[in-house]
């Protein structure tokens, strides 16, 4: 069963390769979706995939890449997009 979660990551998460690192981790886990910088300095991540894979990515977001400092991750269940994303995009 496919699930979807929208995560908002707060801290020093822009300008530290957070989105690119998230895309690599998502590919490793088989998660599709997207990561994008928001104007308030946070990063928003849409993660779609199996419960286990999405949970793994959400757990990883609490640490992020080495240069990041994650203060908080807000995770919300959202409806699975139709059509489902085919890959993981950064924007």
mmCIF file of C-alpha atoms in Angstrom:
data_model
loop_
_atom_site.group_PDB
_atom_site.id
_atom_site.type_symbol
_atom_site.label_atom_id
_atom_site.label_comp_id
_atom_site.label_asym_id
_atom_site.label_seq_id
_atom_site.Cartn_x
_atom_site.Cartn_y
_atom_site.Cartn_z
ATOM 1 C CA UNK A 1 0.000 0.000 0.000
ATOM 2 C CA UNK A 2 1.302 3.440 -0.950
ATOM 3 C CA UNK A 3 1.289 6.250 1.615
ATOM 4 C CA UNK A 4 2.143 9.941 1.293
ATOM 5 C CA UNK A 5 3.515 12.331 3.899
ATOM 6 C CA UNK A 6 4.346 16.024 3.716
ATOM 7 C CA UNK A 7 7.217 17.023 5.993
ATOM 8 C CA UNK A 8 8.327 20.522 6.913
ATOM 9 C CA UNK A 9 11.939 20.640 8.095
ATOM 10 C CA UNK A 10 13.081 23.597 10.217
ATOM 11 C CA UNK A 11 16.638 24.624 11.104
ATOM 12 C CA UNK A 12 19.717 25.316 8.995
ATOM 13 C CA UNK A 13 18.386 23.359 6.041
ATOM 14 C CA UNK A 14 18.877 25.667 3.049
ATOM 15 C CA UNK A 15 22.248 26.074 1.369
ATOM 16 C CA UNK A 16 23.601 22.843 2.916
ATOM 17 C CA UNK A 17 22.681 20.345 0.152
ATOM 18 C CA UNK A 18 19.602 19.256 2.116
ATOM 19 C CA UNK A 19 17.358 18.797 -0.941
ATOM 20 C CA UNK A 20 20.005 16.943 -2.966
ATOM 21 C CA UNK A 21 20.840 14.699 -0.012
ATOM 22 C CA UNK A 22 17.144 14.026 0.542
ATOM 23 C CA UNK A 23 16.756 13.050 -3.119
ATOM 24 C CA UNK A 24 19.676 10.601 -2.822
ATOM 25 C CA UNK A 25 18.232 9.050 0.343
ATOM 26 C CA UNK A 26 14.770 8.836 -1.265
ATOM 27 C CA UNK A 27 16.231 7.028 -4.292
ATOM 28 C CA UNK A 28 18.047 4.626 -1.976
ATOM 29 C CA UNK A 29 14.759 3.859 -0.175
ATOM 30 C CA UNK A 30 12.566 3.759 -3.297
ATOM 31 C CA UNK A 31 10.576 6.855 -2.294
ATOM 32 C CA UNK A 32 9.160 9.266 -4.889
ATOM 33 C CA UNK A 33 8.053 12.862 -4.369
ATOM 34 C CA UNK A 34 9.838 16.186 -4.090
ATOM 35 C CA UNK A 35 11.806 18.543 -1.868
ATOM 36 C CA UNK A 36 11.677 22.318 -2.189
ATOM 37 C CA UNK A 37 12.893 25.366 -0.306
ATOM 38 C CA UNK A 38 10.178 27.577 1.131
ATOM 39 C CA UNK A 39 10.519 31.367 1.513
ATOM 40 C CA UNK A 40 10.553 31.101 5.340
ATOM 41 C CA UNK A 41 13.828 29.118 5.297
ATOM 42 C CA UNK A 42 12.287 25.682 5.771
ATOM 43 C CA UNK A 43 12.366 22.720 3.395
ATOM 44 C CA UNK A 44 9.141 20.964 2.417
ATOM 45 C CA UNK A 45 9.327 17.285 1.466
ATOM 46 C CA UNK A 46 6.592 15.199 -0.147
ATOM 47 C CA UNK A 47 7.370 11.507 0.320
ATOM 48 C CA UNK A 48 5.379 8.751 -1.427
ATOM 49 C CA UNK A 49 5.968 5.022 -1.253
ATOM 50 C CA UNK A 50 5.587 2.040 1.027
ATOM 51 C CA UNK A 51 4.939 2.723 4.720
ATOM 52 C CA UNK A 52 8.385 1.380 5.623
ATOM 53 C CA UNK A 53 10.250 3.398 2.967
ATOM 54 C CA UNK A 54 8.432 6.667 3.733
ATOM 55 C CA UNK A 55 8.964 6.168 7.478
ATOM 56 C CA UNK A 56 12.670 5.616 6.790
ATOM 57 C CA UNK A 57 12.934 8.876 4.864
ATOM 58 C CA UNK A 58 10.974 10.779 7.530
ATOM 59 C CA UNK A 59 13.334 9.396 10.199
ATOM 60 C CA UNK A 60 16.360 10.443 8.124
ATOM 61 C CA UNK A 61 14.981 13.990 7.808
ATOM 62 C CA UNK A 62 15.523 14.454 11.553
ATOM 63 C CA UNK A 63 19.288 14.266 10.908
ATOM 64 C CA UNK A 64 19.745 15.365 7.307
ATOM 65 C CA UNK A 65 23.160 15.808 5.696
ATOM 66 C CA UNK A 66 26.262 16.594 7.813
ATOM 67 C CA UNK A 67 26.207 20.381 7.188
ATOM 68 C CA UNK A 68 22.546 20.724 8.214
ATOM 69 C CA UNK A 69 21.142 21.473 11.649
ATOM 70 C CA UNK A 70 17.617 20.121 11.948
ATOM 71 C CA UNK A 71 15.587 21.733 14.727
ATOM 72 C CA UNK A 72 12.175 20.228 13.982
ATOM 73 C CA UNK A 73 10.381 18.001 11.481
ATOM 74 C CA UNK A 74 6.600 18.295 11.185
ATOM 75 C CA UNK A 75 5.135 15.210 9.481
ATOM 76 C CA UNK A 76 1.558 15.121 8.135
ATOM 77 C CA UNK A 77 -0.247 12.330 6.317
ATOM 78 C CA UNK A 78 -1.631 13.615 3.009
ATOM 79 C CA UNK A 79 -3.673 12.005 0.224
ATOM 80 C CA UNK A 80 -1.589 9.989 -2.221
ATOM 81 C CA UNK A 81 -1.199 12.116 -5.373
ATOM 82 C CA UNK A 82 -2.834 10.918 -8.571
ATOM 83 C CA UNK A 83 -0.829 10.468 -10.665
ATOM 84 C CA UNK A 84 1.876 9.231 -8.302
ATOM 85 C CA UNK A 85 5.255 10.955 -8.796
ATOM 86 C CA UNK A 86 7.574 8.805 -10.934
ATOM 87 C CA UNK A 87 10.776 9.983 -9.271
ATOM 88 C CA UNK A 88 12.033 12.349 -6.574
ATOM 89 C CA UNK A 89 12.440 15.948 -7.742
ATOM 90 C CA UNK A 90 14.111 18.952 -6.156
ATOM 91 C CA UNK A 91 12.995 22.451 -6.861
#
